[in-house]
mmCIF file of C-alpha atoms in Angstrom:
data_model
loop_
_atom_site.group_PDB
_atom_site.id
_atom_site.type_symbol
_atom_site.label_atom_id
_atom_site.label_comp_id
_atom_site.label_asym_id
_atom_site.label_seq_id
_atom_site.Cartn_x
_atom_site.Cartn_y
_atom_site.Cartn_z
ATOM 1 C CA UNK A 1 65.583 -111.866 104.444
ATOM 2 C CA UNK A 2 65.681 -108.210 103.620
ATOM 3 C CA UNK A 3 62.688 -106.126 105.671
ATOM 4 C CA UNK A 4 61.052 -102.494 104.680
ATOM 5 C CA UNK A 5 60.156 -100.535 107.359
ATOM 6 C CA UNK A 6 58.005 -97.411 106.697
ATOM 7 C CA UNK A 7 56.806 -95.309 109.526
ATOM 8 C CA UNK A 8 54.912 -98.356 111.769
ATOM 9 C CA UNK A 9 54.616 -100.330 109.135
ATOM 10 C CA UNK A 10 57.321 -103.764 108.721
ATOM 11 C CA UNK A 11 57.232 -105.894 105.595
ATOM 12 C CA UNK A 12 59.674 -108.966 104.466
ATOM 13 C CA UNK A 13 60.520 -108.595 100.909
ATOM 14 C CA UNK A 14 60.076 -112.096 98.739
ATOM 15 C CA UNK A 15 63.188 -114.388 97.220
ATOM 16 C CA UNK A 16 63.109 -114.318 93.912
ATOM 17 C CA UNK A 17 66.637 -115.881 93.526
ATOM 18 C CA UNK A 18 69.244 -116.505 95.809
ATOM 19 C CA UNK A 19 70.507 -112.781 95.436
ATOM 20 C CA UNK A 20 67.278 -110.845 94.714
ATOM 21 C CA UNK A 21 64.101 -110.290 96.585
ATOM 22 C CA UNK A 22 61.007 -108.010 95.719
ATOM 23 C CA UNK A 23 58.500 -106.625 97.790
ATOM 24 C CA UNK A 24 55.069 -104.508 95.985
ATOM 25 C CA UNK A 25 52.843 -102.364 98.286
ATOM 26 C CA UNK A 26 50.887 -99.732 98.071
ATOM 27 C CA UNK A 27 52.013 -95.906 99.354
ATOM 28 C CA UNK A 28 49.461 -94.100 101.012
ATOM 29 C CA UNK A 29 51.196 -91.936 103.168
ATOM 30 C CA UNK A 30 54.624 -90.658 103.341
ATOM 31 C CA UNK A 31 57.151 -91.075 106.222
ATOM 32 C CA UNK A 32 60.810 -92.495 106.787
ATOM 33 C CA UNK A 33 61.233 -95.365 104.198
ATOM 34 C CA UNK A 34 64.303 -97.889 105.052
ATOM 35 C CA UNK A 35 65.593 -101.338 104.004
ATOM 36 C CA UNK A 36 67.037 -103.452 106.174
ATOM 37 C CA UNK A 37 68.793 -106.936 106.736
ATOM 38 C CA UNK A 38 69.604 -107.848 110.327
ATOM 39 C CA UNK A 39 71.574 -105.268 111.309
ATOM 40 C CA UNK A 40 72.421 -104.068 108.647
ATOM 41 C CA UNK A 41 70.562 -100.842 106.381
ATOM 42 C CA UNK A 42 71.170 -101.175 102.816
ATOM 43 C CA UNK A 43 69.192 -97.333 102.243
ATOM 44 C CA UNK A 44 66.814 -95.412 103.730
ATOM 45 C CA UNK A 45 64.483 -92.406 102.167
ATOM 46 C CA UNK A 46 62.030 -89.555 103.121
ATOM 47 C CA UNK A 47 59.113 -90.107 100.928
ATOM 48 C CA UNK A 48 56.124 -87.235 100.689
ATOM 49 C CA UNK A 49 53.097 -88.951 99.111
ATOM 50 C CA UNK A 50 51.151 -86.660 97.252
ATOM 51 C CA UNK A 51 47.545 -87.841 96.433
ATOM 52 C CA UNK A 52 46.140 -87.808 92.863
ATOM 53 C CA UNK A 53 44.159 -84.429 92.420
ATOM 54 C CA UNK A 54 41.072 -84.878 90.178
ATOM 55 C CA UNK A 55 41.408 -82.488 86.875
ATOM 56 C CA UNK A 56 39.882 -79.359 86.437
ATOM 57 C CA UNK A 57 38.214 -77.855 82.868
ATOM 58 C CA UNK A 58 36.937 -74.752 82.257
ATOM 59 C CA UNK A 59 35.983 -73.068 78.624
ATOM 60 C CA UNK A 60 38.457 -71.410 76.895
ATOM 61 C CA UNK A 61 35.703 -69.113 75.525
ATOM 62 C CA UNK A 62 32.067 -69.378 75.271
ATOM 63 C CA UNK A 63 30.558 -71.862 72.522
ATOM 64 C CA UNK A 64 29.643 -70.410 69.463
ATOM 65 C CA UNK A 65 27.795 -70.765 66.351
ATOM 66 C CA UNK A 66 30.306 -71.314 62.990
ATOM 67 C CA UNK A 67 28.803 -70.074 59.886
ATOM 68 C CA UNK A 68 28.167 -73.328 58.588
ATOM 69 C CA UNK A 69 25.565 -73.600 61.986
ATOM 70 C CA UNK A 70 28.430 -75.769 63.576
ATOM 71 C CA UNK A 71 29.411 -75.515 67.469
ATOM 72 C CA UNK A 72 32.649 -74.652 68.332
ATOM 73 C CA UNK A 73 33.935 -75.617 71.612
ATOM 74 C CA UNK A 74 36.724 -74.989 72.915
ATOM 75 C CA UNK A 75 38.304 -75.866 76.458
ATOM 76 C CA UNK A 76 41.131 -75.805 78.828
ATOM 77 C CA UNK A 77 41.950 -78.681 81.114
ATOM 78 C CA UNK A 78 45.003 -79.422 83.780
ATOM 79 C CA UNK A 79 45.683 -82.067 85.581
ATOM 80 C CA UNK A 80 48.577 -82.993 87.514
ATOM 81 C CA UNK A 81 49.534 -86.790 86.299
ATOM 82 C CA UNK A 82 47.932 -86.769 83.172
ATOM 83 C CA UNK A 83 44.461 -86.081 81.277
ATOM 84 C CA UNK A 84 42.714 -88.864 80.156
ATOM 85 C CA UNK A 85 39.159 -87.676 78.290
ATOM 86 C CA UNK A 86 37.227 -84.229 78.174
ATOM 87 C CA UNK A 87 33.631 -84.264 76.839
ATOM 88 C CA UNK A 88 30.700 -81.838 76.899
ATOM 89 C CA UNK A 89 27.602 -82.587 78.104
ATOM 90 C CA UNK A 90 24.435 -80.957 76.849
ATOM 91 C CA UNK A 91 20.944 -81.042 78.690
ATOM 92 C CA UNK A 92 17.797 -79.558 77.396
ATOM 93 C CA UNK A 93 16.228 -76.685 79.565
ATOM 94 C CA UNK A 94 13.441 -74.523 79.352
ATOM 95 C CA UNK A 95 10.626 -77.618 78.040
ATOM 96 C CA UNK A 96 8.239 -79.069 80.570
ATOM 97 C CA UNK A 97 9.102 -82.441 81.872
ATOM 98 C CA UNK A 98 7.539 -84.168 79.952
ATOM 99 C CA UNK A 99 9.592 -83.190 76.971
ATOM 100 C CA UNK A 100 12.942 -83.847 79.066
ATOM 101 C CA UNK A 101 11.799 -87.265 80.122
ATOM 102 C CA UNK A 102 13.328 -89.901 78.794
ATOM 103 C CA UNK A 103 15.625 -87.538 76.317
ATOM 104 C CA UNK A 104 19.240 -88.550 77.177
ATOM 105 C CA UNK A 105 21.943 -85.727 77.476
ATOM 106 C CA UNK A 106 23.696 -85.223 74.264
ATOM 107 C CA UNK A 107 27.760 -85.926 74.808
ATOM 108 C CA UNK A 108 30.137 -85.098 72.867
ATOM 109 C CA UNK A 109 33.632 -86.300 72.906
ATOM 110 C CA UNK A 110 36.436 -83.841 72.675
ATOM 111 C CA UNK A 111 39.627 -83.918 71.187
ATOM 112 C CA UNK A 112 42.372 -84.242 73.106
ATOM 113 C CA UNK A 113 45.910 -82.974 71.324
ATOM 114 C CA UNK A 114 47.978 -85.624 72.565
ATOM 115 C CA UNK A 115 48.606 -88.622 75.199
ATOM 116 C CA UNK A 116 48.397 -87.876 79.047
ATOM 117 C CA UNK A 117 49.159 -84.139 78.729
ATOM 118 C CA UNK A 118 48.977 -82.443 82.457
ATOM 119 C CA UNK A 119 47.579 -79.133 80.109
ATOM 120 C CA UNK A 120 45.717 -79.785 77.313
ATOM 121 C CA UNK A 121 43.873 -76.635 75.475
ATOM 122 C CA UNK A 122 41.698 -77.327 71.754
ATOM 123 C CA UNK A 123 39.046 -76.287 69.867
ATOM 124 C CA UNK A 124 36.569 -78.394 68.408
ATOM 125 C CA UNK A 125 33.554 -78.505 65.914
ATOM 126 C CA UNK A 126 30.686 -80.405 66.093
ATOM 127 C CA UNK A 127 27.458 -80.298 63.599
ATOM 128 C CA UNK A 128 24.430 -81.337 66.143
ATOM 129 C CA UNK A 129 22.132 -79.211 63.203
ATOM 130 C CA UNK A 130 19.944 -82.578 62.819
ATOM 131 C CA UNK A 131 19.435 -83.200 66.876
ATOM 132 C CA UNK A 132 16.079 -82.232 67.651
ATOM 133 C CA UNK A 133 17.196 -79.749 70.062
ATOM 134 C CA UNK A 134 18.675 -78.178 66.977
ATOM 135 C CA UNK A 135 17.453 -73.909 67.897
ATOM 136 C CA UNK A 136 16.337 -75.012 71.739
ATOM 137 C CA UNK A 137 18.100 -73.859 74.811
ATOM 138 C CA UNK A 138 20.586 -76.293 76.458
ATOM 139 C CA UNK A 139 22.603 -76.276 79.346
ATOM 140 C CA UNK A 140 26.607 -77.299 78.898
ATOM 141 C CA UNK A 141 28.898 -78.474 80.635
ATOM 142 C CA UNK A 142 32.705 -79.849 80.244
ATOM 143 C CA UNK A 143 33.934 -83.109 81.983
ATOM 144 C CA UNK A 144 37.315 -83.986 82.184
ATOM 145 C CA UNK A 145 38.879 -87.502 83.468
ATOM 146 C CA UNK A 146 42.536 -88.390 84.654
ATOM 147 C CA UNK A 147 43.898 -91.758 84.597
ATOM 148 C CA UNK A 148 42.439 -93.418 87.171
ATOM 149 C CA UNK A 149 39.075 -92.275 86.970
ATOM 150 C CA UNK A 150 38.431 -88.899 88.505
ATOM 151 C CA UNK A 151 36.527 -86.537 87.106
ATOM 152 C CA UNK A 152 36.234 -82.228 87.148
ATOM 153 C CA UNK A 153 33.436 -80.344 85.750
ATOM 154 C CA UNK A 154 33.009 -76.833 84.780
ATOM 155 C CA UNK A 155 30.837 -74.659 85.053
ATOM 156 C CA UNK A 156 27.508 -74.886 83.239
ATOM 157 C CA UNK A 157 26.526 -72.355 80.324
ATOM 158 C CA UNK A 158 23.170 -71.909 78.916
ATOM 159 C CA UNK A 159 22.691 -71.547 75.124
ATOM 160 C CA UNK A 160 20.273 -72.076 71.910
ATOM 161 C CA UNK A 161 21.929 -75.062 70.318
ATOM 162 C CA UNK A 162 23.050 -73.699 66.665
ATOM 163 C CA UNK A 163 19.774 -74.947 63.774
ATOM 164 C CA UNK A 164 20.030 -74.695 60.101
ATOM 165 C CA UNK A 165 18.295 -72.090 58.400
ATOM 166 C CA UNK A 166 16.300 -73.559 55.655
ATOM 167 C CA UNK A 167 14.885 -71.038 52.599
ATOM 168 C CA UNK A 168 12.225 -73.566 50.650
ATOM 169 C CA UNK A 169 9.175 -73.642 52.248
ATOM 170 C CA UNK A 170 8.922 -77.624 52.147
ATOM 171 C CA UNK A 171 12.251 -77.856 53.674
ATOM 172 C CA UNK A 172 11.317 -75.203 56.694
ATOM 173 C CA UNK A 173 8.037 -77.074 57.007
ATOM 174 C CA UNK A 174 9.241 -80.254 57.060
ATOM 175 C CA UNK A 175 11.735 -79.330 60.055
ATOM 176 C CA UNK A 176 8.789 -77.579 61.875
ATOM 177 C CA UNK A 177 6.700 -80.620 61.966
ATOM 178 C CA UNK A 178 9.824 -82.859 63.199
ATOM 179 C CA UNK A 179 10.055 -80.685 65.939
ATOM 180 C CA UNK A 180 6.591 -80.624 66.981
ATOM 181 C CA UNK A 181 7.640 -84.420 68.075
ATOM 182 C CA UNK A 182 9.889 -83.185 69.921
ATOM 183 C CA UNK A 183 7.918 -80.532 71.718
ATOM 184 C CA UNK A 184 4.652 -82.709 71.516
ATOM 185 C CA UNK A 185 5.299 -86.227 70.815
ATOM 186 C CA UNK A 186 1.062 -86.608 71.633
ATOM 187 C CA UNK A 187 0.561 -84.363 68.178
ATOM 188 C CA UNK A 188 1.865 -87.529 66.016
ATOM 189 C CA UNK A 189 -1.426 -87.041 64.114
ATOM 190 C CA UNK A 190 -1.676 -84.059 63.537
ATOM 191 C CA UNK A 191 2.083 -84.043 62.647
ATOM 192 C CA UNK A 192 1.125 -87.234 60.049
ATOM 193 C CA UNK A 193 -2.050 -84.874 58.476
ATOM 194 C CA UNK A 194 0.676 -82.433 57.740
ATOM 195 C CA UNK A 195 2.981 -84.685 55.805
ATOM 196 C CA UNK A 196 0.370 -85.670 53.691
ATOM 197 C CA UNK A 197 -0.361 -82.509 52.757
ATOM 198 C CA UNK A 198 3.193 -82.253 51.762
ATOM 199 C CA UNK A 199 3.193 -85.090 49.783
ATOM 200 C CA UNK A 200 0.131 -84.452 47.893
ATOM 201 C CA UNK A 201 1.518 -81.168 46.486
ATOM 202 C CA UNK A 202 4.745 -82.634 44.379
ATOM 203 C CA UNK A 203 4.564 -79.417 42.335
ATOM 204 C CA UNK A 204 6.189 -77.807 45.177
ATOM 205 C CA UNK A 205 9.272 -80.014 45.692
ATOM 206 C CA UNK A 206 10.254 -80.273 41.827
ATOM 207 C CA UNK A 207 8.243 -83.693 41.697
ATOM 208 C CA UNK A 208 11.028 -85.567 43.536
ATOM 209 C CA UNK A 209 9.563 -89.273 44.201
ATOM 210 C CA UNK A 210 12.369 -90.096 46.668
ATOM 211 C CA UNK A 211 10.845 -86.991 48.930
ATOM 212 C CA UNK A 212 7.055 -87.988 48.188
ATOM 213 C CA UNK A 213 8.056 -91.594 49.355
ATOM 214 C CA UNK A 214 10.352 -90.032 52.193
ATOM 215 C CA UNK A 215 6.885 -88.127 53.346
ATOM 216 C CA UNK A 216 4.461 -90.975 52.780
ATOM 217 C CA UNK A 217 6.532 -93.360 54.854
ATOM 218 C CA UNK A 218 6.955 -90.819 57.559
ATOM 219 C CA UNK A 219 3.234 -90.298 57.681
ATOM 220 C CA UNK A 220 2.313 -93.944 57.660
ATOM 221 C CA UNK A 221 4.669 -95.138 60.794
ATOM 222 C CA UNK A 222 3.673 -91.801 63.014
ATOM 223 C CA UNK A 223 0.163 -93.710 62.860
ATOM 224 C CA UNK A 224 0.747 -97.260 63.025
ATOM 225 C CA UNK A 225 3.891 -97.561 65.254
ATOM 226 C CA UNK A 226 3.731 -95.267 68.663
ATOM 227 C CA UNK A 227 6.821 -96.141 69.771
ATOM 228 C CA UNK A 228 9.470 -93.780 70.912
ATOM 229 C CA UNK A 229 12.124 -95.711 68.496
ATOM 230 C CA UNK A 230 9.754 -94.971 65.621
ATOM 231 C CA UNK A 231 9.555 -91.142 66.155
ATOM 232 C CA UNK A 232 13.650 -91.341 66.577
ATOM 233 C CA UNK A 233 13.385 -92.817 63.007
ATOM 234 C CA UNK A 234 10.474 -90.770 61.693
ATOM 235 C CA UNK A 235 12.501 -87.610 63.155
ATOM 236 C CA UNK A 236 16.216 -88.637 61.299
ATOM 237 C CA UNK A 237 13.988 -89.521 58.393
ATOM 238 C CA UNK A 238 12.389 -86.040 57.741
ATOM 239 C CA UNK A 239 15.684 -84.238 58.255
ATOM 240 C CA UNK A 240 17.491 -85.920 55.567
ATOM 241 C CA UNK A 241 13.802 -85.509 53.399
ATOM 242 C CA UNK A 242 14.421 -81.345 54.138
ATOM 243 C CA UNK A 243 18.108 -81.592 53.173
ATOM 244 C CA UNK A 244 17.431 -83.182 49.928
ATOM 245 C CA UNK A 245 14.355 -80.612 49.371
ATOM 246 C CA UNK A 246 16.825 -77.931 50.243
ATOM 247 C CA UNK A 247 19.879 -78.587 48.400
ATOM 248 C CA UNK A 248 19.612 -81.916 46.638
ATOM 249 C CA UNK A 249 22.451 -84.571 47.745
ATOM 250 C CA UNK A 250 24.815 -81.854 48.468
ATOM 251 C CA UNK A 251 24.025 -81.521 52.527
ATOM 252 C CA UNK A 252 24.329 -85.247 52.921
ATOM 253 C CA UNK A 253 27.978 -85.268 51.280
ATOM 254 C CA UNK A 254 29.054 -82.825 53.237
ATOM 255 C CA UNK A 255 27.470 -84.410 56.191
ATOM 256 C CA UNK A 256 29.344 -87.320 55.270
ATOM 257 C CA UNK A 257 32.677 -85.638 54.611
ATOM 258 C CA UNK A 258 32.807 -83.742 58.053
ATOM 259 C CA UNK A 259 32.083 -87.152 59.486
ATOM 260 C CA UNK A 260 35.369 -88.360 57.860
ATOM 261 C CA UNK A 261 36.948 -85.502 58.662
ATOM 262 C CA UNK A 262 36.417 -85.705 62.795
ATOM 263 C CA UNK A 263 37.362 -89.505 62.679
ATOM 264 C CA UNK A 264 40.579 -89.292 60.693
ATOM 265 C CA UNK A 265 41.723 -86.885 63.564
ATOM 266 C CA UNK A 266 40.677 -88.659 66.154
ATOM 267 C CA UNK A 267 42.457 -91.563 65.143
ATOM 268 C CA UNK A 268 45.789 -89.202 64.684
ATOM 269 C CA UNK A 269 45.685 -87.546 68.033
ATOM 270 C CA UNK A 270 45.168 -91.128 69.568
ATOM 271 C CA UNK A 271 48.199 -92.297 67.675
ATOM 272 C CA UNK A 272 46.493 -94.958 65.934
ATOM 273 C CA UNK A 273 47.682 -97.822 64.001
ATOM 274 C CA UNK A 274 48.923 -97.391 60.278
ATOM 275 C CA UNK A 275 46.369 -99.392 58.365
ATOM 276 C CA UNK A 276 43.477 -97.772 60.776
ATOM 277 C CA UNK A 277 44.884 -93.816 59.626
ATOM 278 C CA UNK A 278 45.249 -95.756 56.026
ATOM 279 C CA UNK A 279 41.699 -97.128 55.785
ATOM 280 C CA UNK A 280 40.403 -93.035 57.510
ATOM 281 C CA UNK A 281 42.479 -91.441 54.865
ATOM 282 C CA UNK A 282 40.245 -93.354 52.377
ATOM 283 C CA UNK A 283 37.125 -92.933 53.357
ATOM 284 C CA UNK A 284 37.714 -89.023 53.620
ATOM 285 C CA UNK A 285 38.516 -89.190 49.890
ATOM 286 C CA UNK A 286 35.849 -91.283 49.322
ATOM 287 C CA UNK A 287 33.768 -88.127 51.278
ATOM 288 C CA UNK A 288 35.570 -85.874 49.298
ATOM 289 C CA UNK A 289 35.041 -87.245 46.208
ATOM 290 C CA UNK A 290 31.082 -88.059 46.664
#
């Protein structure tokens, strides 16, 4: 029965036939490898272990703010087997803690432009214009993985997270108020006496039912249902109430279409399946269409 000897270490490999024998273990260090039968040595090898360095990420340049108020991020990460994720991860800073409790950092994942590259560089875009952060300053960071789990960080940048500029006066109201739950979730009523307001002055949003019901609905749940779910919903809610003040259904379809967009490439740089890329490339032109 064959035997491996490495450094101090003696092992008997396993028949597997009466010709061939196998033997699996583990290399953590290096040393004089050699296989041997009796007397005799069928090879022998120098082996240098080298240990699994975690990845490293830095930016490639500083985030910045696109001219449709998307983020741009774009990174550089090595590693020496293989990259396996990169993602940013975005903290609020600045608010008391009693704003930051309970808020969970925002993370986005990054594209990565191909399979286990040892150097992957890319730019990405992200639209984080409805968060409630949306014009508060954020800390990010970049967090890359390898393979088998370890992880590299940059360093950590501070920022105003890119907001929408609204022009109607409904629209700009109606985006104060949802962040005034963000800032002070214990003004719910005084946010609610606000929306009614709103609502009682149609004249000043062309008379549009769906954003009088949009505002009336947001009013009632602030007061009956205190739950930090329900101001989630209340907040998503008036957002998509000042896009449609603001620009009609036109924000949401493009919302919609750069949603299409980012998952149709996501699926390509992960080499997806044919149907999956088939059924992405339809929805996009569903998007685009809409």
């Amino acid at each position: 029965v064959p035997r491996l000897k490495l450094g101090d270490q003696e092992r008997a490999f396993q028949p597997v036939d009466e010709s061939t024998h196998r033997l699996e273990m583990v290399l953590e260090a290096g040393g004089r490898m050699a296989v041997e039968a009796g007397r005799r040595r069928f090879g022998a090898w120098t082996l240098d272990v080298v240990a699994d360095r975690p990845p490293t990420v830095v930016f490639a340049q500083a985030p910045q703010r696109t001219q449709r108020s998307a983020l741009r991020i774009e990174y550089e990460a090595r590693d020496d087997y293989g990259i396996a994720g990169v993602k940013a991860v975005i903290r609020l800073v600045g608010e008391d803690d009693a704003v930051k409790a309970g808020e969970e950092p925002i993370e986005l994942e990054l594209p990565l432009p191909g399979l286990r590259l040892k150097q992957a560089k890319a730019p990405s875009f992200h639209d984080l214009t409805a968060h409630v952060w949306a014009g508060l300053k954020v800390e990010m960071q970049l967090v890359a993985t390898d393979e088998i789990g370890q992880t590299g960080e940059s360093e950590k940048l501070a920022m105003v997270l890119p907001e929408r500029v609204f022009n109607h006066p409904v629209a700009r109201a109606i985006v104060e108020q949802r962040r005034l739950l963000s800032l002070s979730p214990d003004k719910r009523r005084e946010v609610a006496a606000t929306l009614f307001g709103l609502a009682q002055r149609p004249q000043l949003y062309f008379d549009d039912i769906v954003v009088f019901l949009a505002l009336k609905t947001a009013q009632a749940r602030l007061l009956r249902d205190r739950t930090p779910e329900a101001t989630r919903a209340v907040q998503a809610l008036l957002w998509d109430t000042a896009l449609r003040v603001e620009d009609g259904k036109l924000s949401i379809a493009e919302r919609e279409l750069r949603e299409a967009e980012r998952r149709l490439m996501e699926a390509l740089n992960k080499n997806a399946s044919d149907p999956e890329i088939e059924r992405l490339i339809q929805e996009l032109q569903q998007a685009l269409d809409q």
